[in-house]
């Protein structure tokens, strides 16, 4: 196993990260079984985000369809984005890479590959194949073994919707936050109490252990109470608006004018997030294509191939037009 070239335990910055979708060439452009990864568009989109207030990327998370890519494709994508960002003047731009498998040995293989490719952190999904049968003590041990041997610092990724409803409890976060190579978590669920408990826990060093939500509709409320930020899919389309909300919330202002702006943007973001919640990866990809002109209308890889139903994008005009107006104003 290789040794990391970065200091163990280095924490990611606060702010908005984007769980970027993985871009593919049109299926019709290749005779292969699956559409090929489009690294050029991936880089273009990443640079756009870096230039518009986004403080970091999550490559190959759930939105990035890591489970649909081969080992070589994952390496090509992460290394390609790292090179593209460096060439564009962002040599140390923050990159987390998603690890979505259950076997400890395979998790460590992914992390080693991502270290070689240039990611600074691994976002490691809770091993939820057996769901609630994986008790909290075993989760603690699993993450500890991974962190002990990982070549880069890791974050705990709790997404009950793809892990048979497994839920990491605040007590487990408190325990794992003490590990020098575990530097944060992403909670992709609606239990705001868990976000607040972990963000304010006096037994956790919050300069070292960062708490992120997977939902932009929670951004203002949780950042006001200590969270580090969000890893938010809507920001793939409207980066400046979500980043502006983060910048304001992070200052925790009390003056009426600033509070009014936060409320206005949070309302717009929360309304538009309903589209993300309804259509997920396919919706994000179509949104990026329609708003930024990047990618295709062919969705992801099977079984996520396809586009929105005819007329569906137009049904969300009230929410998306509000976001577009804000984005243009910033």
CSV table of C-alpha atoms in Angstrom, one decimal:
chain,number,residue,atom,x,y,z
A,1,UNK,CA,0.0,0.0,0.0
A,2,UNK,CA,1.3,3.5,-0.9
A,3,UNK,CA,1.7,6.2,1.8
A,4,UNK,CA,-0.2,9.4,1.4
A,5,UNK,CA,1.8,12.4,0.4
A,6,UNK,CA,-0.5,14.6,2.5
A,7,UNK,CA,-0.6,15.1,6.2
A,8,UNK,CA,-2.8,12.6,8.0
A,9,UNK,CA,-6.0,14.2,9.3
A,10,UNK,CA,-6.0,17.4,7.1
A,11,UNK,CA,-9.6,18.6,7.2
A,12,UNK,CA,-11.7,19.8,4.2
A,13,UNK,CA,-12.7,23.5,4.2
A,14,UNK,CA,-16.1,24.7,5.2
A,15,UNK,CA,-18.5,25.7,2.5
A,16,UNK,CA,-20.5,24.3,-0.4
A,17,UNK,CA,-19.2,21.2,-2.1
A,18,UNK,CA,-20.9,19.8,-5.2
A,19,UNK,CA,-21.5,16.1,-5.7
A,20,UNK,CA,-21.0,16.3,-9.4
A,21,UNK,CA,-22.7,14.0,-11.8
A,22,UNK,CA,-20.4,11.9,-14.0
A,23,UNK,CA,-20.7,13.0,-17.6
A,24,UNK,CA,-20.9,10.5,-20.4
A,25,UNK,CA,-20.6,10.8,-24.2
A,26,UNK,CA,-23.8,10.0,-26.1
A,27,UNK,CA,-24.3,6.3,-26.2
A,28,UNK,CA,-24.7,6.5,-30.0
A,29,UNK,CA,-21.1,7.7,-30.4
A,30,UNK,CA,-19.7,4.3,-29.4
A,31,UNK,CA,-20.2,0.6,-30.0
A,32,UNK,CA,-19.3,-0.2,-26.4
A,33,UNK,CA,-21.9,-1.8,-24.1
A,34,UNK,CA,-22.1,1.5,-22.1
A,35,UNK,CA,-21.7,5.2,-22.9
A,36,UNK,CA,-18.1,6.3,-22.4
A,37,UNK,CA,-17.0,8.7,-19.6
A,38,UNK,CA,-16.6,12.2,-20.9
A,39,UNK,CA,-13.7,13.6,-18.9
A,40,UNK,CA,-13.5,16.7,-21.0
A,41,UNK,CA,-17.0,17.9,-20.0
A,42,UNK,CA,-16.3,16.7,-16.4
A,43,UNK,CA,-13.3,19.1,-16.3
A,44,UNK,CA,-15.2,21.9,-17.9
A,45,UNK,CA,-18.0,21.7,-15.4
A,46,UNK,CA,-15.5,21.4,-12.5
A,47,UNK,CA,-13.7,24.6,-13.6
A,48,UNK,CA,-17.0,26.4,-13.9
A,49,UNK,CA,-17.9,25.4,-10.3
A,50,UNK,CA,-14.4,26.4,-9.0
A,51,UNK,CA,-14.8,29.9,-10.6
A,52,UNK,CA,-18.2,30.5,-9.1
A,53,UNK,CA,-17.9,30.1,-5.4
A,54,UNK,CA,-17.9,26.4,-4.9
A,55,UNK,CA,-15.2,25.4,-2.4
A,56,UNK,CA,-14.8,21.8,-3.4
A,57,UNK,CA,-16.0,18.8,-5.4
A,58,UNK,CA,-17.3,15.3,-4.5
A,59,UNK,CA,-16.4,13.1,-7.5
A,60,UNK,CA,-17.9,9.6,-7.8
A,61,UNK,CA,-20.3,9.9,-4.9
A,62,UNK,CA,-23.9,8.6,-5.2
A,63,UNK,CA,-24.7,11.4,-7.8
A,64,UNK,CA,-21.5,10.5,-9.6
A,65,UNK,CA,-22.6,6.9,-10.1
A,66,UNK,CA,-19.3,5.4,-8.8
A,67,UNK,CA,-21.0,2.0,-8.6
A,68,UNK,CA,-21.6,2.2,-12.4
A,69,UNK,CA,-17.9,2.8,-13.3
A,70,UNK,CA,-15.0,0.4,-13.5
A,71,UNK,CA,-11.7,0.8,-11.6
A,72,UNK,CA,-9.9,2.3,-14.5
A,73,UNK,CA,-12.8,4.7,-15.3
A,74,UNK,CA,-12.8,5.9,-11.7
A,75,UNK,CA,-9.1,6.6,-11.8
A,76,UNK,CA,-9.3,8.3,-15.2
A,77,UNK,CA,-12.0,10.6,-14.1
A,78,UNK,CA,-10.4,11.7,-10.8
A,79,UNK,CA,-7.0,12.1,-12.2
A,80,UNK,CA,-8.4,13.9,-15.3
A,81,UNK,CA,-10.3,16.4,-13.2
A,82,UNK,CA,-7.2,17.0,-10.9
A,83,UNK,CA,-5.1,17.7,-14.0
A,84,UNK,CA,-7.7,19.9,-15.6
A,85,UNK,CA,-8.2,22.0,-12.5
A,86,UNK,CA,-4.4,22.4,-12.0
A,87,UNK,CA,-4.0,23.4,-15.7
A,88,UNK,CA,-6.8,26.0,-15.1
A,89,UNK,CA,-5.0,27.6,-12.1
A,90,UNK,CA,-6.6,25.5,-9.3
A,91,UNK,CA,-3.7,23.2,-8.4
A,92,UNK,CA,-4.9,22.4,-4.8
A,93,UNK,CA,-8.6,22.6,-5.3
A,94,UNK,CA,-10.4,20.4,-2.8
A,95,UNK,CA,-11.6,17.0,-4.1
A,96,UNK,CA,-13.4,14.3,-2.1
A,97,UNK,CA,-13.9,11.0,-3.9
A,98,UNK,CA,-16.8,8.6,-3.0
A,99,UNK,CA,-16.3,5.1,-1.8
A,100,UNK,CA,-19.5,3.1,-2.1
A,101,UNK,CA,-18.5,-0.5,-1.3
A,102,UNK,CA,-18.8,-2.7,1.8
A,103,UNK,CA,-15.7,-4.8,1.9
A,104,UNK,CA,-12.9,-3.3,4.0
A,105,UNK,CA,-10.2,-4.5,1.6
A,106,UNK,CA,-12.0,-3.1,-1.4
A,107,UNK,CA,-12.7,0.2,0.3
A,108,UNK,CA,-9.0,0.5,0.9
A,109,UNK,CA,-8.2,-0.3,-2.7
A,110,UNK,CA,-10.5,2.5,-3.8
A,111,UNK,CA,-8.9,4.9,-1.4
A,112,UNK,CA,-5.4,4.0,-2.6
A,113,UNK,CA,-6.5,4.5,-6.2
A,114,UNK,CA,-8.0,7.9,-5.3
A,115,UNK,CA,-4.8,8.9,-3.5
A,116,UNK,CA,-2.8,8.2,-6.7
A,117,UNK,CA,-5.4,10.1,-8.7
A,118,UNK,CA,-5.1,13.2,-6.6
A,119,UNK,CA,-8.1,13.3,-4.3
A,120,UNK,CA,-7.4,14.7,-0.8
A,121,UNK,CA,-10.3,12.8,1.0
A,122,UNK,CA,-12.4,9.8,0.7
A,123,UNK,CA,-16.1,10.0,1.4
A,124,UNK,CA,-16.8,6.5,2.6
A,125,UNK,CA,-20.4,5.2,2.6
A,126,UNK,CA,-21.6,3.4,5.6
A,127,UNK,CA,-21.6,-0.4,4.9
A,128,UNK,CA,-25.4,-0.9,4.7
A,129,UNK,CA,-26.0,-4.0,2.6
A,130,UNK,CA,-27.3,-5.7,5.8
A,131,UNK,CA,-29.0,-2.5,7.0
A,132,UNK,CA,-30.0,-2.4,10.6
A,133,UNK,CA,-28.2,-5.7,11.3
A,134,UNK,CA,-25.0,-3.6,11.2
A,135,UNK,CA,-25.1,-2.3,14.8
A,136,UNK,CA,-23.3,0.8,16.0
A,137,UNK,CA,-20.4,-1.0,17.6
A,138,UNK,CA,-19.7,-2.8,14.4
A,139,UNK,CA,-19.9,0.5,12.4
A,140,UNK,CA,-17.4,2.0,14.8
A,141,UNK,CA,-15.0,-0.9,14.3
A,142,UNK,CA,-15.5,-0.9,10.5
A,143,UNK,CA,-14.7,2.8,10.1
A,144,UNK,CA,-11.8,2.5,12.6
A,145,UNK,CA,-10.2,-0.3,10.5
A,146,UNK,CA,-10.7,1.7,7.3
A,147,UNK,CA,-9.3,4.9,8.9
A,148,UNK,CA,-6.3,3.1,10.4
A,149,UNK,CA,-5.2,1.9,7.0
A,150,UNK,CA,-6.5,4.6,4.6
A,151,UNK,CA,-3.9,6.5,2.5
A,152,UNK,CA,-6.0,9.7,2.8
A,153,UNK,CA,-8.3,11.1,5.5
A,154,UNK,CA,-11.9,10.0,5.3
A,155,UNK,CA,-15.3,11.3,6.0
A,156,UNK,CA,-18.3,9.2,7.2
A,157,UNK,CA,-21.1,9.1,4.6
A,158,UNK,CA,-24.5,8.2,5.9
A,159,UNK,CA,-27.2,8.0,3.2
A,160,UNK,CA,-30.0,5.7,4.5
A,161,UNK,CA,-31.8,5.8,1.2
A,162,UNK,CA,-29.1,3.6,-0.5
A,163,UNK,CA,-28.0,1.6,2.6
A,164,UNK,CA,-31.1,-0.1,3.7
A,165,UNK,CA,-32.0,2.7,6.1
A,166,UNK,CA,-28.8,2.3,8.2
A,167,UNK,CA,-28.5,5.4,10.5
A,168,UNK,CA,-25.2,6.5,12.2
A,169,UNK,CA,-26.1,7.9,15.6
A,170,UNK,CA,-24.6,11.0,17.2
A,171,UNK,CA,-22.8,8.8,19.8
A,172,UNK,CA,-21.1,6.9,17.0
A,173,UNK,CA,-20.0,10.2,15.4
A,174,UNK,CA,-18.6,11.4,18.7
A,175,UNK,CA,-16.6,8.2,19.0
A,176,UNK,CA,-15.3,8.2,15.5
A,177,UNK,CA,-14.5,12.0,15.4
A,178,UNK,CA,-11.7,11.3,17.9
A,179,UNK,CA,-9.8,9.3,15.2
A,180,UNK,CA,-7.0,11.4,13.7
A,181,UNK,CA,-7.8,10.1,10.1
A,182,UNK,CA,-11.6,10.7,10.3
A,183,UNK,CA,-12.2,14.4,9.5
A,184,UNK,CA,-15.9,14.8,9.0
A,185,UNK,CA,-19.2,13.4,7.8
A,186,UNK,CA,-21.9,13.9,5.3
A,187,UNK,CA,-25.5,13.2,6.5
A,188,UNK,CA,-27.9,12.7,3.6
A,189,UNK,CA,-31.1,12.5,5.6
A,190,UNK,CA,-33.7,14.8,7.1
A,191,UNK,CA,-32.9,14.3,10.8
A,192,UNK,CA,-31.8,17.9,11.5
A,193,UNK,CA,-31.5,17.1,15.2
A,194,UNK,CA,-28.6,14.7,14.3
A,195,UNK,CA,-26.9,17.5,12.3
A,196,UNK,CA,-27.2,19.9,15.1
A,197,UNK,CA,-26.2,17.5,17.9
A,198,UNK,CA,-23.0,16.5,16.0
A,199,UNK,CA,-22.2,20.0,14.9
A,200,UNK,CA,-22.5,21.4,18.5
A,201,UNK,CA,-21.1,18.4,20.4
A,202,UNK,CA,-18.5,19.7,22.9
A,203,UNK,CA,-16.6,16.5,22.8
A,204,UNK,CA,-15.8,17.0,19.1
A,205,UNK,CA,-13.0,19.2,17.7
A,206,UNK,CA,-15.0,21.1,15.0
A,207,UNK,CA,-12.0,22.6,13.4
A,208,UNK,CA,-10.9,19.0,12.6
A,209,UNK,CA,-14.2,17.2,12.2
A,210,UNK,CA,-16.5,18.9,9.7
A,211,UNK,CA,-20.2,18.2,9.4
A,212,UNK,CA,-21.9,18.5,6.0
A,213,UNK,CA,-25.5,18.0,5.0
A,214,UNK,CA,-26.4,16.4,1.7
A,215,UNK,CA,-29.5,18.7,1.4
A,216,UNK,CA,-29.2,22.4,0.4
A,217,UNK,CA,-32.7,23.0,1.9
A,218,UNK,CA,-31.0,22.5,5.3
A,219,UNK,CA,-28.1,24.9,4.6
A,220,UNK,CA,-29.1,28.0,6.6
A,221,UNK,CA,-30.5,26.3,9.6
A,222,UNK,CA,-27.6,23.8,10.2
A,223,UNK,CA,-24.8,26.3,9.4
A,224,UNK,CA,-26.3,28.7,11.9
A,225,UNK,CA,-25.8,25.9,14.4
A,226,UNK,CA,-22.3,24.9,13.7
A,227,UNK,CA,-22.3,22.7,10.6
A,228,UNK,CA,-19.5,23.1,8.1
A,229,UNK,CA,-21.6,23.4,5.0
A,230,UNK,CA,-23.4,21.2,2.4
A,231,UNK,CA,-22.6,18.8,-0.3
A,232,UNK,CA,-25.5,19.8,-2.6
A,233,UNK,CA,-26.6,18.7,-6.0
A,234,UNK,CA,-28.6,21.9,-6.9
A,235,UNK,CA,-25.3,23.8,-6.8
A,236,UNK,CA,-24.2,21.8,-9.8
A,237,UNK,CA,-26.6,24.1,-11.8
A,238,UNK,CA,-26.7,27.3,-9.7
A,239,UNK,CA,-23.3,27.5,-7.9
A,240,UNK,CA,-23.2,31.2,-7.2
A,241,UNK,CA,-26.6,31.3,-5.5
A,242,UNK,CA,-26.0,28.3,-3.2
A,243,UNK,CA,-22.5,29.7,-2.4
A,244,UNK,CA,-23.9,33.1,-1.6
A,245,UNK,CA,-26.3,31.5,0.9
A,246,UNK,CA,-23.4,29.7,2.5
A,247,UNK,CA,-21.3,32.8,2.7
A,248,UNK,CA,-24.1,34.7,4.4
A,249,UNK,CA,-25.1,31.9,6.8
A,250,UNK,CA,-21.5,31.3,7.8
A,251,UNK,CA,-21.3,34.9,9.1
A,252,UNK,CA,-24.4,34.3,11.3
A,253,UNK,CA,-25.6,37.9,10.9
A,254,UNK,CA,-28.2,39.5,13.1
A,255,UNK,CA,-29.0,42.7,11.2
A,256,UNK,CA,-32.4,42.7,9.4
A,257,UNK,CA,-31.1,43.3,5.9
A,258,UNK,CA,-28.7,40.4,5.9
A,259,UNK,CA,-31.3,38.1,7.5
A,260,UNK,CA,-33.8,39.1,4.8
A,261,UNK,CA,-31.3,38.1,2.1
A,262,UNK,CA,-30.6,34.8,3.7
A,263,UNK,CA,-34.3,34.1,4.0
A,264,UNK,CA,-35.0,35.0,0.3
A,265,UNK,CA,-32.2,32.8,-1.0
A,266,UNK,CA,-33.0,29.9,1.4
A,267,UNK,CA,-36.6,30.0,0.2
A,268,UNK,CA,-35.5,29.9,-3.5
A,269,UNK,CA,-33.0,27.1,-2.8
A,270,UNK,CA,-35.5,25.0,-0.8
A,271,UNK,CA,-38.2,25.3,-3.5
A,272,UNK,CA,-35.7,24.2,-6.2
A,273,UNK,CA,-34.4,21.4,-4.1
A,274,UNK,CA,-37.8,19.8,-4.5
A,275,UNK,CA,-36.9,19.1,-8.1
A,276,UNK,CA,-33.7,17.4,-7.0
A,277,UNK,CA,-35.5,15.3,-4.5
A,278,UNK,CA,-38.1,14.3,-7.1
A,279,UNK,CA,-35.7,13.5,-10.1
A,280,UNK,CA,-32.3,12.8,-8.5
A,281,UNK,CA,-29.4,12.1,-10.9
A,282,UNK,CA,-31.5,12.3,-14.1
A,283,UNK,CA,-32.9,15.6,-13.0
A,284,UNK,CA,-29.5,17.0,-12.1
A,285,UNK,CA,-28.0,16.0,-15.4
A,286,UNK,CA,-30.8,17.5,-17.4
A,287,UNK,CA,-30.7,20.6,-15.3
A,288,UNK,CA,-26.9,21.0,-15.9
A,289,UNK,CA,-27.6,20.5,-19.7
A,290,UNK,CA,-30.5,23.0,-19.8
A,291,UNK,CA,-28.9,25.7,-17.5
A,292,UNK,CA,-25.2,25.4,-18.4
A,293,UNK,CA,-25.3,23.7,-21.7
A,294,UNK,CA,-23.0,20.9,-20.6
A,295,UNK,CA,-23.5,17.1,-21.0
A,296,UNK,CA,-26.4,15.4,-22.8
A,297,UNK,CA,-30.0,14.6,-22.3
A,298,UNK,CA,-29.3,10.9,-22.0
A,299,UNK,CA,-29.1,10.6,-18.2
A,300,UNK,CA,-26.7,8.2,-16.5
A,301,UNK,CA,-25.8,4.6,-17.2
A,302,UNK,CA,-28.4,1.8,-16.9
A,303,UNK,CA,-30.6,1.7,-15.0
A,304,UNK,CA,-30.5,5.5,-14.8
A,305,UNK,CA,-30.4,6.1,-18.5
A,306,UNK,CA,-33.0,8.5,-19.9
A,307,UNK,CA,-34.3,12.0,-19.6
A,308,UNK,CA,-37.2,13.7,-17.9
A,309,UNK,CA,-40.7,13.1,-19.2
A,310,UNK,CA,-41.8,15.5,-21.9
A,311,UNK,CA,-42.8,18.8,-20.3
A,312,UNK,CA,-41.5,18.0,-16.8
A,313,UNK,CA,-38.8,20.6,-16.8
A,314,UNK,CA,-41.3,23.3,-17.6
A,315,UNK,CA,-43.5,22.3,-14.6
A,316,UNK,CA,-40.7,23.5,-12.4
A,317,UNK,CA,-40.4,26.9,-14.0
A,318,UNK,CA,-41.5,28.8,-10.9
A,319,UNK,CA,-38.6,27.3,-8.9
A,320,UNK,CA,-35.9,27.3,-11.5
A,321,UNK,CA,-36.7,30.8,-12.8
A,322,UNK,CA,-36.3,32.2,-9.3
A,323,UNK,CA,-32.9,30.5,-9.1
A,324,UNK,CA,-31.9,31.7,-12.5
A,325,UNK,CA,-32.7,35.3,-11.5
A,326,UNK,CA,-30.6,35.0,-8.4
A,327,UNK,CA,-27.7,33.4,-10.3
A,328,UNK,CA,-27.7,36.2,-12.8
A,329,UNK,CA,-27.7,38.9,-10.1
A,330,UNK,CA,-24.6,37.6,-8.4
